[in-house]
């Protein structure tokens, strides 16, 4: 079974060079604005925190048990990390993320669990769902699954999800969260780094063993922590990129800041698995660097198009998703290539 039909249409508008048929590397897509249902409640929560005249001593967070309920004890990760129920329990540096908990997981109050990194790196659920709709296919590889936000979304639109992470705790949290959404049986949780996984696939291809078919790879690697908006200090000169968020502007984010390897090298490795890539990047990413990913190294000419989609929550631009290969309108033939 190949790529299944998506009900998303009319998103892409492609720009061609004026004097020849060589495609520009980018296609612009209409922005999809998502207004979170919990926005008003989150704002009220933030106001209450600010209006507290005297800070009360934080209560020591007690680890709850059995958040998943009967029958799922073997994958219940309760106790690995705190489950916060009120702002007074949350460390100060995480409180702004706690106020967005229902945006990250609409079922948060049912027992979703996040470690510290998960609080600032998980993809908001509505954005994850949108990406998953665009990436409908048989088998998708989530190369850096974290606490499972994207893997859960992919399990709603794809036949099978392979979710990788190097942290056994985050992998356990991802499985726990997937169980709350009832999709854990469609996800294979693999404790392995992406590079070892890709190497294993290539070794299979070079031997007599059959290589497992993977239709798409989703890349959401570590951006370098919350400070990614500062751009890339190692670059000699950083351009200032408008973000669309209340007039803010930030230095360009370079692919060299991707962890654990340069973002261009990461893309190259993923391309060894499939041409169909969805690359989730900071909103202040350097678009010239993204364009260079699909240029011929000898001629500098674009050999295919890239579609860059802006991911908005209400009036705030949160991130970019860059689509390659058969995910781009007009390049569907590359999906089966």
XYZ file of C-alpha atoms in Angstrom:
337
model
C 0.000 0.000 0.000
C 1.383 3.363 -0.940
C 0.557 6.784 0.329
C -3.055 7.143 1.304
C -5.049 10.062 0.033
C -5.180 13.064 2.280
C -8.159 15.342 2.658
C -5.915 18.387 2.718
C -5.946 20.278 -0.534
C -5.039 23.653 -1.976
C -2.210 24.391 0.445
C 0.660 24.922 -1.943
C 1.474 27.799 -4.257
C 4.723 27.311 -6.112
C 7.029 30.015 -7.392
C 8.865 29.382 -10.663
C 11.851 31.298 -11.922
C 10.801 33.950 -14.382
C 12.880 32.939 -17.391
C 13.222 29.162 -17.289
C 11.592 26.003 -16.009
C 14.075 25.343 -13.222
C 12.039 25.201 -10.009
C 12.757 27.487 -7.159
C 13.647 25.354 -4.157
C 10.747 26.704 -2.121
C 7.032 26.526 -2.363
C 5.063 28.792 -0.082
C 2.021 27.354 1.612
C -0.927 29.061 3.171
C -0.550 29.411 6.916
C -3.019 27.494 8.999
C -3.987 29.325 12.159
C -4.897 27.184 15.127
C -6.746 28.734 18.029
C -6.252 26.540 21.103
C -9.428 25.715 22.943
C -7.725 26.168 26.273
C -6.359 29.629 25.524
C -8.707 31.548 27.817
C -8.172 29.153 30.698
C -4.399 29.303 30.285
C -4.429 33.117 30.311
C -6.493 33.152 33.472
C -4.067 30.729 35.079
C -1.133 32.971 34.209
C -2.898 36.047 35.640
C -3.600 34.263 38.913
C 0.061 33.394 39.259
C 1.120 36.994 38.650
C -1.447 38.429 41.067
C -0.417 36.301 44.047
C 0.873 38.932 46.545
C 3.127 36.653 48.548
C 4.558 33.465 47.037
C 3.584 30.455 49.067
C 6.143 27.704 49.703
C 5.919 25.122 46.973
C 4.469 21.829 48.063
C 6.681 18.853 47.542
C 5.234 17.048 44.552
C 4.036 13.584 45.405
C 4.363 10.986 42.683
C 0.992 9.515 41.877
C 0.493 5.882 41.036
C -1.687 4.121 38.510
C -2.579 6.998 36.171
C -3.404 4.605 33.314
C -5.778 2.445 35.300
C -6.428 -1.284 35.347
C -5.082 -3.466 32.559
C -2.241 -1.154 31.548
C -0.001 -1.543 34.581
C 2.896 -2.925 32.518
C 3.284 0.326 30.556
C 2.207 2.766 33.273
C 5.116 5.204 33.736
C 3.612 6.956 36.740
C 6.370 7.620 39.253
C 9.130 8.227 36.713
C 8.412 11.966 36.687
C 6.076 14.250 38.657
C 2.522 14.712 37.450
C 1.697 18.346 38.162
C -1.885 19.302 38.907
C -1.418 22.930 39.962
C 1.063 25.714 39.263
C 2.381 25.837 42.836
C 3.937 22.393 42.322
C 5.876 23.349 39.204
C 9.492 24.596 39.207
C 9.593 28.290 38.345
C 11.451 27.790 35.051
C 8.719 25.429 33.810
C 5.640 27.375 34.889
C 5.126 29.134 31.544
C 5.025 25.704 29.889
C 2.663 24.277 32.497
C 0.133 26.974 31.612
C 0.073 25.473 28.090
C -0.326 21.870 29.206
C -3.704 21.350 27.513
C -2.217 22.656 24.254
C 0.564 20.085 24.441
C -1.776 17.217 25.318
C -5.530 17.709 25.322
C -5.710 14.696 27.675
C -3.122 16.106 30.057
C -5.492 16.027 33.039
C -6.048 12.315 32.420
C -2.431 11.664 33.307
C -0.039 12.661 30.491
C 3.564 12.746 31.673
C 6.476 14.937 30.555
C 10.073 15.114 31.705
C 11.829 18.480 31.879
C 12.983 18.387 28.259
C 9.520 17.316 27.171
C 7.946 20.428 28.677
C 9.814 22.731 26.308
C 10.235 20.460 23.280
C 6.935 18.621 22.765
C 4.973 19.654 19.672
C 1.573 21.188 20.537
C -1.126 18.639 19.789
C -3.009 20.601 17.129
C 0.224 21.239 15.220
C 1.236 17.567 15.564
C -2.166 16.519 14.221
C -1.799 18.852 11.248
C 1.645 17.466 10.380
C 0.366 13.903 10.743
C -2.499 14.579 8.354
C -0.022 15.828 5.776
C 2.216 12.771 6.329
C -0.417 10.054 5.835
C 1.340 6.846 4.761
C 1.862 3.213 5.692
C 5.004 3.437 7.854
C 6.481 6.630 9.305
C 9.666 6.898 11.339
C 9.680 9.445 14.173
C 13.435 9.833 14.594
C 13.378 11.775 17.904
C 10.083 10.884 19.533
C 10.617 12.465 22.960
C 7.502 12.131 25.116
C 5.398 11.079 22.145
C 3.444 14.107 20.938
C 4.120 13.538 17.231
C 4.137 9.728 17.436
C 0.629 9.799 18.912
C -0.566 12.054 16.093
C 1.042 9.845 13.420
C -0.677 6.802 14.906
C -4.009 8.416 14.022
C -3.188 8.753 10.304
C -0.551 6.108 9.507
C -0.703 2.326 9.569
C 2.469 2.009 11.655
C 4.776 4.326 13.576
C 8.383 3.568 14.534
C 9.309 5.854 17.434
C 12.992 6.183 18.353
C 14.634 7.799 21.344
C 17.906 7.399 23.232
C 16.311 7.984 26.634
C 14.557 4.978 28.212
C 12.610 7.345 30.460
C 11.290 9.476 27.601
C 10.434 6.331 25.658
C 8.474 5.004 28.651
C 6.661 8.346 28.966
C 5.823 8.276 25.246
C 4.331 4.776 25.550
C 2.390 5.853 28.655
C 0.974 8.902 26.863
C 0.109 6.851 23.766
C -1.863 4.467 25.960
C -3.959 7.370 27.246
C -4.862 8.142 23.620
C -5.526 4.482 22.841
C -2.931 4.237 20.038
C -0.012 2.468 21.747
C -0.631 -0.715 19.728
C 0.162 1.134 16.473
C 3.541 2.409 17.636
C 6.822 0.503 17.918
C 8.902 2.160 20.632
C 12.592 1.532 19.967
C 15.411 2.459 22.352
C 18.011 3.418 19.741
C 19.584 6.521 18.277
C 18.547 7.499 14.765
C 22.036 7.083 13.322
C 22.363 3.485 14.522
C 18.887 2.729 13.185
C 19.737 4.190 9.763
C 23.011 2.247 9.699
C 21.143 -0.979 10.479
C 18.776 -0.353 7.582
C 21.648 0.320 5.204
C 23.467 -2.827 6.319
C 20.322 -4.816 5.581
C 20.122 -3.257 2.139
C 23.737 -4.250 1.433
C 23.157 -7.844 2.501
C 20.780 -10.567 1.471
C 18.278 -9.523 4.130
C 15.135 -7.696 3.102
C 15.182 -4.054 4.127
C 12.108 -2.836 5.931
C 10.157 -0.312 3.906
C 9.711 3.088 5.520
C 7.587 5.601 3.628
C 8.470 8.783 5.513
C 10.825 10.170 8.136
C 9.861 12.907 10.587
C 12.813 14.867 11.931
C 12.338 16.929 15.073
C 15.849 16.923 16.531
C 16.965 18.897 19.597
C 17.242 22.584 18.719
C 19.651 23.363 21.529
C 17.162 24.136 24.299
C 14.917 27.174 24.926
C 17.749 29.547 23.927
C 17.348 28.653 20.235
C 15.678 32.035 19.593
C 19.041 33.672 20.173
C 20.037 32.258 16.802
C 23.434 30.755 16.113
C 26.197 32.638 17.939
C 28.883 30.768 16.018
C 27.918 32.414 12.733
C 29.991 35.436 11.853
C 26.982 37.546 10.946
C 23.413 36.763 11.838
C 20.495 38.195 9.935
C 17.430 39.240 11.887
C 14.326 37.252 11.022
C 10.821 38.492 11.764
C 8.794 35.856 13.598
C 5.292 37.262 13.360
C 4.956 37.067 17.137
C 3.991 40.446 18.510
C 6.636 42.209 16.433
C 9.488 40.157 17.855
C 12.553 39.488 15.739
C 15.326 37.008 16.327
C 18.664 36.149 14.788
C 18.607 33.463 12.119
C 18.822 29.931 13.433
C 21.420 27.874 11.577
C 21.241 24.158 10.876
C 24.663 23.907 12.474
C 22.957 24.383 15.856
C 20.946 21.167 15.475
C 21.967 18.437 17.906
C 23.592 15.935 17.921
C 24.936 16.557 14.389
C 24.748 19.373 11.835
C 21.211 19.611 10.493
C 22.381 19.175 6.893
C 24.118 15.895 7.800
C 20.993 14.744 9.627
C 18.916 15.425 6.504
C 21.401 13.504 4.341
C 21.147 10.448 6.596
C 17.339 10.580 6.508
C 17.450 10.810 2.716
C 19.271 7.483 2.729
C 16.051 5.962 4.087
C 13.436 7.787 2.007
C 13.008 10.939 -0.060
C 9.884 11.857 1.912
C 10.995 13.992 4.836
C 9.119 16.312 7.175
C 11.675 18.486 8.998
C 10.387 20.383 12.060
C 12.518 23.472 12.669
C 12.553 26.739 14.652
C 10.509 29.607 13.276
C 13.676 31.696 12.849
C 15.456 29.088 10.713
C 17.701 30.270 7.893
C 15.702 29.522 4.731
C 18.750 29.738 2.495
C 20.265 26.803 4.351
C 17.056 24.812 3.962
C 17.034 25.628 0.240
C 20.606 24.363 -0.067
C 19.515 20.905 1.119
C 18.000 20.176 -2.306
C 20.528 21.912 -4.529
C 23.021 20.140 -6.763
C 26.382 20.531 -5.030
C 28.252 20.985 -8.316
C 25.919 23.392 -10.123
C 24.083 25.029 -7.237
C 20.772 24.516 -9.060
C 17.664 23.310 -7.266
C 16.830 19.742 -8.212
C 13.449 19.670 -6.495
C 11.081 21.836 -4.507
C 10.668 22.256 -0.781
C 7.430 23.343 0.819
C 7.769 25.358 4.001
C 4.676 25.488 6.210
C 4.337 27.954 9.055
C 2.884 26.486 12.227
C 0.756 29.007 14.136
C -1.047 28.861 17.453
C -3.523 31.726 17.447
C -1.466 34.808 16.595
C 1.907 33.265 17.428
C 4.215 31.626 14.937
C 5.624 28.557 16.707
C 7.730 26.672 14.162
C 8.290 25.697 10.537
C 7.697 22.303 8.960
C 9.708 21.767 5.782
C 8.363 19.067 3.460
C 10.521 17.246 0.934
C 10.021 14.614 -1.737
C 6.564 13.212 -2.394
C 4.981 15.351 0.327
C 5.289 18.367 -1.990
C 2.423 19.009 -4.390
C 3.617 18.295 -7.925
C 6.231 15.808 -6.721
C 3.914 12.977 -5.686
C 5.745 10.637 -8.057
C 8.735 10.798 -5.693
C 6.723 9.101 -2.955
C 7.045 5.653 -4.473
C 10.511 6.246 -5.946
